């Protein structure tokens, strides 16, 4: 491989590689999950192969950061591929690009770049990707550990040190991943909402310039939302604090500006309804049918006001 130009020849075809991600995140809290990812990537014998776990959880709680921190622990180059609903197999593997000379050049995705350099690839938000693209990864995720690029006409085998994982959001805006792919992405590691202390530490780490009053107010709000099973995340907390601090910086003279700007930040980031968590939680329960009375056998045959209903008072 030419390290200066980051090119590699495979079966006579020159491939231009992606550059690794150089971010160095810090993982805070839930250390067991970090250990579990690292365990998945261990190889305990010549016959053993690493696992490709899937990390699941709500958006904004740190799934990608967790995987990045695990890659940093292993001191391997990290590549991140952002999966989308219109990702094509060639996007996922090798894409043709028209060079200035008029010739076709082949550019490897972050995934293929990780494969050939012995790096780690995070397939971010994998359940936003369609089955056709997932199908192209089937041989990579089992004992074969290779991909076939139809575009470049080559087979690419994974370096022995190559590792991967997939992050998946627990929301409704996703595809159903076929079982033959899910069975290859094991185990499933579930990331929960952070505890009070962890959430406070996360916000402090990212926003060390924010005072404790703002921080505590935001963490208490987030923790209460977690109790109501609302989908507000540490990322939302960061945005609330960033906006509130910027608004406060504009006008320090108003004595009530702090509370006002914090409430304004909540409404702008999460919507006006977020200012009343009790009502928002109640509406969510109603939407999910949580406040309906349990049905008896008679409810299937008679309406509630029917005098023939077994539970009718008439």
Coordinates of N, CA and C in Angstrom, one line a residue, residues 23-188:
X23 N -10.9 11.4 15.7 CA -11.5 11.9 16.9 C -11.1 10.9 18.1
X24 N -10.9 11.5 19.3 CA -10.5 10.7 20.4 C -11.5 11.0 21.5
X25 N -12.7 10.3 21.5 CA -13.7 10.5 22.5 C -13.4 9.9 23.8
X26 N -14.1 10.4 24.8 CA -14.0 9.8 26.1 C -15.3 9.1 26.5
X27 N -15.3 7.9 26.9 CA -16.5 7.2 27.3 C -16.8 7.4 28.8
X28 N -18.0 7.8 29.2 CA -18.3 8.1 30.6 C -19.5 7.2 31.0
X29 N -19.3 6.4 32.1 CA -20.3 5.6 32.6 C -20.5 4.3 31.8
X30 N -21.4 3.4 32.4 CA -21.7 2.1 31.8 C -20.5 1.4 31.2
X31 N -19.5 1.2 32.1 CA -18.2 0.7 31.6 C -18.3 -0.8 31.2
X32 N -19.3 -1.5 31.7 CA -19.5 -2.9 31.4 C -19.7 -3.0 29.8
X33 N -20.4 -2.1 29.3 CA -20.7 -2.1 27.8 C -19.4 -2.0 27.0
X34 N -18.5 -1.1 27.5 CA -17.2 -0.9 26.8 C -16.4 -2.3 26.9
X35 N -16.5 -2.9 28.0 CA -15.8 -4.2 28.2 C -16.4 -5.3 27.3
X36 N -17.7 -5.2 27.1 CA -18.4 -6.2 26.3 C -18.1 -6.1 24.8
X37 N -17.9 -4.8 24.3 CA -17.5 -4.6 22.9 C -16.1 -5.1 22.7
X38 N -15.2 -4.8 23.7 CA -13.8 -5.2 23.5 C -13.7 -6.8 23.6
X39 N -14.6 -7.4 24.4 CA -14.6 -8.9 24.4 C -15.1 -9.4 23.1
X40 N -16.0 -8.8 22.5 CA -16.5 -9.3 21.1 C -15.4 -9.3 20.1
X41 N -14.4 -8.3 20.3 CA -13.4 -8.2 19.3 C -12.1 -9.0 19.6
X42 N -12.1 -9.7 20.7 CA -11.0 -10.5 21.1 C -11.0 -11.8 20.2
X43 N -9.8 -12.3 19.9 CA -9.6 -13.6 19.3 C -8.8 -14.5 20.2
X44 N -9.4 -15.6 20.6 CA -8.8 -16.4 21.6 C -8.0 -17.6 21.1
X45 N -8.1 -17.9 19.8 CA -7.3 -19.0 19.2 C -7.2 -18.8 17.7
X46 N -6.4 -19.5 17.1 CA -6.2 -19.4 15.6 C -7.5 -19.7 14.9
X47 N -8.3 -20.6 15.5 CA -9.6 -21.0 14.8 C -10.7 -20.0 15.1
X48 N -10.5 -19.1 16.1 CA -11.5 -18.1 16.5 C -11.6 -16.9 15.6
X49 N -12.8 -16.3 15.5 CA -13.0 -15.1 14.7 C -13.7 -14.1 15.6
X50 N -13.4 -12.8 15.4 CA -14.1 -11.7 16.1 C -15.5 -11.7 15.8
X51 N -16.3 -11.2 16.8 CA -17.7 -11.0 16.6 C -18.0 -9.5 16.1
X52 N -19.1 -9.4 15.5 CA -19.6 -8.0 15.0 C -20.8 -7.7 15.8
X53 N -20.7 -7.1 16.9 CA -21.9 -6.8 17.8 C -22.8 -5.7 17.2
X54 N -24.0 -5.7 17.6 CA -24.8 -4.5 17.3 C -25.2 -3.8 18.6
X55 N -25.0 -2.5 18.5 CA -25.3 -1.6 19.7 C -26.6 -0.9 19.5
X56 N -27.5 -1.2 20.4 CA -28.9 -0.6 20.1 C -29.2 0.4 21.3
X57 N -30.1 1.3 21.0 CA -30.5 2.3 21.9 C -31.2 3.5 21.3
X58 N -31.7 4.4 22.1 CA -32.4 5.5 21.5 C -31.4 6.5 20.9
X59 N -31.8 7.3 19.9 CA -30.9 8.3 19.3 C -30.3 9.3 20.4
X60 N -29.0 9.6 20.2 CA -28.5 10.6 21.1 C -27.9 10.2 22.4
X61 N -27.8 8.9 22.7 CA -27.4 8.5 24.0 C -25.9 8.0 24.0
X62 N -25.3 8.0 22.8 CA -23.8 7.7 22.8 C -23.4 6.4 22.2
X63 N -24.2 5.8 21.4 CA -23.9 4.5 20.8 C -22.6 4.6 20.0
X64 N -22.5 5.6 19.1 CA -21.3 5.8 18.3 C -20.1 6.1 19.1
X65 N -20.3 7.0 20.1 CA -19.2 7.4 21.0 C -18.6 6.1 21.7
X66 N -19.5 5.3 22.1 CA -19.1 4.0 22.8 C -18.2 3.2 21.9
X67 N -18.7 3.0 20.7 CA -17.9 2.2 19.7 C -16.6 2.9 19.4
X68 N -16.6 4.2 19.3 CA -15.3 4.9 19.0 C -14.4 4.8 20.1
X69 N -14.9 4.8 21.4 CA -14.0 4.7 22.5 C -13.4 3.3 22.6
X70 N -14.2 2.3 22.2 CA -13.7 0.9 22.2 C -12.5 0.8 21.1
X71 N -12.7 1.4 20.0 CA -11.7 1.4 18.9 C -10.4 2.1 19.4
X72 N -10.6 3.2 20.2 CA -9.5 3.9 20.7 C -8.7 3.0 21.7
X73 N -9.4 2.2 22.5 CA -8.8 1.3 23.4 C -7.9 0.3 22.7
X74 N -8.3 -0.1 21.5 CA -7.5 -1.1 20.8 C -6.4 -0.5 20.0
X75 N -6.4 0.8 19.9 CA -5.3 1.6 19.2 C -5.2 1.1 17.7
X76 N -6.4 1.0 17.1 CA -6.5 0.7 15.7 C -7.1 1.8 14.9
X77 N -6.8 2.0 13.7 CA -7.5 3.1 12.9 C -9.0 2.9 12.8
X78 N -9.7 4.0 13.0 CA -11.1 3.9 13.0 C -11.8 4.5 11.8
X79 N -12.7 3.8 11.2 CA -13.5 4.3 10.1 C -15.0 4.2 10.4
X80 N -15.7 5.2 10.0 CA -17.1 5.3 10.3 C -17.9 5.4 9.0
X81 N -18.8 4.5 8.8 CA -19.7 4.6 7.6 C -21.1 5.0 8.1
X82 N -21.6 6.1 7.6 CA -23.0 6.5 7.9 C -24.0 5.9 7.0
X83 N -24.8 4.9 7.5 CA -25.8 4.2 6.7 C -27.0 5.1 6.5
X84 N -27.6 5.1 5.3 CA -28.8 5.8 5.1 C -29.8 4.9 4.3
X85 N -31.0 5.4 4.1 CA -32.0 4.6 3.4 C -31.7 4.4 1.9
X86 N -30.9 5.3 1.4 CA -30.5 5.2 -0.1 C -29.1 4.7 -0.3
X87 N -28.5 4.1 0.7 CA -27.1 3.6 0.6 C -27.2 2.4 -0.4
X88 N -26.3 2.5 -1.4 CA -26.2 1.4 -2.4 C -25.0 0.5 -2.1
X89 N -25.0 -0.7 -2.6 CA -23.9 -1.6 -2.4 C -22.6 -1.0 -2.8
X90 N -22.5 -0.3 -3.9 CA -21.3 0.4 -4.3 C -20.8 1.5 -3.3
X91 N -21.8 2.2 -2.7 CA -21.5 3.1 -1.7 C -20.8 2.5 -0.5
X92 N -21.3 1.3 -0.2 CA -20.8 0.5 1.0 C -19.5 -0.1 0.7
X93 N -19.1 -0.4 -0.6 CA -17.9 -1.1 -0.9 C -16.9 -0.2 -1.7
X94 N -17.1 -0.2 -3.0 CA -16.1 0.6 -3.9 C -16.9 1.3 -4.9
X95 N -16.7 2.6 -5.0 CA -17.4 3.5 -5.9 C -16.5 4.0 -7.1
X96 N -17.0 4.0 -8.3 CA -16.3 4.6 -9.4 C -16.4 6.1 -9.4
X97 N -15.2 6.7 -9.7 CA -15.2 8.2 -9.7 C -14.5 8.6 -11.0
X98 N -15.0 9.6 -11.7 CA -14.4 10.1 -12.9 C -13.3 11.1 -12.6
X99 N -12.1 10.7 -12.9 CA -10.9 11.6 -12.5 C -10.8 12.7 -13.5
X100 N -9.9 13.7 -13.2 CA -9.7 14.8 -14.1 C -9.2 14.4 -15.5
X101 N -8.4 13.3 -15.5 CA -7.8 12.7 -16.7 C -8.9 12.1 -17.6
X102 N -10.1 11.9 -17.1 CA -11.1 11.3 -17.8 C -11.2 9.8 -17.6
X103 N -10.3 9.3 -16.8 CA -10.3 7.9 -16.4 C -11.2 7.6 -15.2
X104 N -11.6 6.4 -15.1 CA -12.4 6.0 -13.9 C -11.4 5.5 -12.8
X105 N -11.6 6.1 -11.7 CA -10.8 5.7 -10.5 C -11.7 5.0 -9.5
X106 N -11.2 4.1 -8.7 CA -12.0 3.4 -7.7 C -11.7 3.8 -6.3
X107 N -12.7 4.2 -5.6 CA -12.6 4.7 -4.2 C -13.2 3.8 -3.2
X108 N -12.5 3.4 -2.3 CA -13.0 2.4 -1.2 C -13.8 3.2 -0.2
X109 N -14.8 2.6 0.3 CA -15.6 3.2 1.4 C -14.8 3.1 2.7
X110 N -15.3 3.8 3.7 CA -14.6 3.6 5.0 C -14.6 2.1 5.5
X111 N -15.7 1.4 5.1 CA -15.7 -0.1 5.5 C -14.6 -0.8 4.8
X112 N -14.5 -0.7 3.5 CA -13.4 -1.5 2.8 C -12.0 -1.0 3.2
X113 N -11.9 0.3 3.4 CA -10.6 0.8 3.9 C -10.2 0.2 5.2
X114 N -11.2 0.1 6.1 CA -10.9 -0.6 7.4 C -10.5 -2.1 7.2
X115 N -11.2 -2.7 6.2 CA -11.0 -4.1 6.0 C -9.5 -4.4 5.5
X116 N -9.0 -3.5 4.6 CA -7.7 -3.8 4.1 C -6.5 -3.3 4.9
X117 N -6.8 -2.3 5.8 CA -5.8 -1.7 6.6 C -5.7 -2.4 8.0
X118 N -6.7 -3.3 8.3 CA -6.7 -3.8 9.7 C -7.3 -2.9 10.7
X119 N -8.2 -2.1 10.2 CA -8.8 -1.1 11.1 C -10.2 -1.6 11.7
X120 N -10.9 -0.6 12.3 CA -12.2 -0.9 12.9 C -13.2 -0.1 12.1
X121 N -14.3 -0.7 11.8 CA -15.4 0.1 11.1 C -16.6 0.1 11.9
X122 N -17.2 1.2 12.1 CA -18.5 1.4 12.7 C -19.5 1.6 11.6
X123 N -20.5 0.7 11.4 CA -21.6 1.0 10.5 C -22.7 1.7 11.3
X124 N -22.7 3.0 11.2 CA -23.6 3.8 12.1 C -25.0 3.9 11.6
X125 N -25.9 3.7 12.5 CA -27.4 3.7 12.2 C -27.7 2.6 11.1
X126 N -27.2 1.4 11.3 CA -27.3 0.4 10.3 C -28.7 0.0 9.9
X127 N -29.7 0.2 10.8 CA -31.1 -0.2 10.5 C -31.8 0.9 9.6
X128 N -31.0 1.9 9.2 CA -31.6 2.8 8.2 C -31.2 2.3 6.7
X129 N -30.5 1.2 6.7 CA -30.0 0.7 5.4 C -30.9 -0.4 4.8
X130 N -31.0 -0.4 3.5 CA -31.9 -1.4 2.9 C -31.3 -2.8 2.8
X131 N -32.1 -3.8 2.5 CA -31.6 -5.2 2.4 C -30.6 -5.4 1.3
X132 N -30.8 -4.7 0.2 CA -29.9 -5.0 -0.9 C -28.4 -4.6 -0.5
X133 N -28.3 -3.6 0.2 CA -26.9 -3.2 0.7 C -26.4 -4.2 1.7
X134 N -27.3 -4.6 2.7 CA -26.9 -5.5 3.7 C -26.5 -6.8 3.1
X135 N -27.2 -7.3 2.0 CA -26.8 -8.5 1.4 C -25.4 -8.6 0.9
X136 N -24.9 -7.4 0.5 CA -23.5 -7.4 0.0 C -22.5 -7.7 1.1
X137 N -22.9 -7.5 2.3 CA -22.0 -7.7 3.5 C -22.1 -9.1 4.1
X138 N -23.0 -9.9 3.6 CA -23.2 -11.3 4.2 C -21.9 -12.1 4.3
X139 N -21.1 -12.2 3.3 CA -19.9 -13.0 3.4 C -18.9 -12.3 4.3
X140 N -18.9 -11.0 4.5 CA -17.9 -10.4 5.4 C -18.3 -10.7 6.8
X141 N -19.6 -10.8 7.1 CA -20.0 -11.0 8.5 C -20.0 -12.4 9.0
X142 N -19.6 -13.3 8.1 CA -19.5 -14.7 8.6 C -18.0 -15.2 8.5
X143 N -17.8 -16.5 8.4 CA -16.4 -17.0 8.4 C -15.6 -16.7 7.2
X144 N -16.3 -16.3 6.1 CA -15.6 -16.0 4.8 C -14.8 -14.7 4.9
X145 N -15.3 -13.7 5.5 CA -14.7 -12.4 5.8 C -14.1 -11.7 4.5
X146 N -15.0 -11.6 3.5 CA -14.6 -10.9 2.3 C -15.9 -10.2 1.7
X147 N -15.7 -9.3 0.8 CA -16.8 -8.7 0.0 C -16.4 -8.8 -1.5
X148 N -17.5 -8.8 -2.3 CA -17.3 -8.8 -3.7 C -17.7 -7.5 -4.3
X149 N -16.8 -6.8 -5.0 CA -17.2 -5.5 -5.6 C -17.5 -5.8 -7.1
X150 N -18.7 -5.7 -7.4 CA -19.1 -5.9 -8.8 C -18.6 -4.7 -9.7
X151 N -18.6 -3.5 -9.1 CA -18.1 -2.3 -9.8 C -16.7 -2.5 -10.2
X152 N -15.8 -2.8 -9.3 CA -14.4 -2.9 -9.6 C -14.0 -4.3 -10.1
X153 N -14.9 -5.3 -10.0 CA -14.6 -6.6 -10.4 C -13.6 -7.4 -9.6
X154 N -13.6 -7.1 -8.3 CA -12.6 -7.8 -7.4 C -13.2 -8.3 -6.2
X155 N -12.5 -9.2 -5.5 CA -12.9 -9.7 -4.2 C -11.9 -9.1 -3.2
X156 N -12.5 -8.6 -2.1 CA -11.6 -7.9 -1.1 C -11.7 -8.7 0.2
X157 N -10.6 -9.2 0.6 CA -10.6 -10.0 1.9 C -10.2 -9.1 3.0
X158 N -10.8 -9.4 4.2 CA -10.5 -8.6 5.4 C -9.2 -9.0 6.0
X159 N -8.4 -8.0 6.4 CA -7.2 -8.2 7.2 C -7.6 -8.9 8.5
X160 N -6.7 -9.7 9.0 CA -7.0 -10.4 10.3 C -7.3 -9.5 11.4
X161 N -6.8 -8.3 11.5 CA -7.1 -7.4 12.6 C -8.4 -6.6 12.4
X162 N -9.0 -6.8 11.3 CA -10.3 -6.0 11.0 C -11.3 -6.3 12.0
X163 N -12.0 -5.3 12.5 CA -13.1 -5.5 13.4 C -14.3 -4.5 13.0
X164 N -15.5 -4.9 13.4 CA -16.6 -4.1 13.0 C -17.7 -4.2 14.1
X165 N -18.6 -3.2 14.0 CA -19.8 -3.2 14.9 C -20.8 -2.4 14.2
X166 N -22.1 -2.5 14.6 CA -23.2 -1.8 14.0 C -23.9 -1.1 15.1
X167 N -24.2 0.2 14.9 CA -25.1 0.9 15.8 C -26.5 1.0 15.2
X168 N -27.5 0.8 16.1 CA -28.9 0.8 15.6 C -29.8 1.6 16.5
X169 N -30.6 2.5 15.9 CA -31.5 3.3 16.7 C -32.8 2.6 17.1
X170 N -33.3 2.7 18.3 CA -34.5 2.1 18.7 C -35.7 3.1 18.4
X171 N -35.9 3.3 17.1 CA -37.1 4.2 16.8 C -37.8 3.6 15.6
X172 N -38.8 4.3 15.1 CA -39.6 3.8 14.1 C -39.2 4.1 12.6
X173 N -38.2 5.0 12.5 CA -37.8 5.5 11.2 C -36.7 4.6 10.6
X174 N -36.9 3.3 10.7 CA -35.8 2.4 10.3 C -36.4 1.2 9.5
X175 N -35.5 0.5 8.8 CA -35.8 -0.7 8.0 C -35.8 -1.9 8.9
X176 N -36.6 -2.9 8.5 CA -36.5 -4.2 9.2 C -35.3 -5.0 8.6
X177 N -34.3 -5.3 9.4 CA -33.1 -6.0 8.9 C -33.4 -7.5 8.8
X178 N -33.1 -8.1 7.7 CA -33.4 -9.6 7.5 C -32.7 -10.4 8.5
X179 N -33.3 -11.6 8.9 CA -32.8 -12.4 9.9 C -31.4 -13.0 9.5
X180 N -31.2 -13.2 8.3 CA -29.9 -13.8 7.9 C -28.7 -12.8 8.1
X181 N -29.1 -11.5 8.2 CA -28.0 -10.5 8.5 C -28.0 -10.4 10.1
X182 N -29.1 -10.3 10.7 CA -29.1 -10.2 12.2 C -28.4 -11.3 12.9
X183 N -28.5 -12.5 12.3 CA -27.9 -13.7 12.9 C -26.4 -13.6 12.8
X184 N -25.9 -12.7 11.9 CA -24.4 -12.5 11.8 C -23.9 -11.4 12.7
X185 N -24.8 -10.5 13.1 CA -24.4 -9.4 13.9 C -24.8 -9.7 15.4
X186 N -24.0 -10.4 16.0 CA -24.2 -10.8 17.4 C -23.0 -10.6 18.3
X187 N -23.2 -10.3 19.6 CA -24.4 -10.2 20.3 C -25.0 -8.8 20.2
X188 N -26.2 -8.7 20.8 CA -26.8 -7.4 20.9 C -26.5 -6.7 22.2

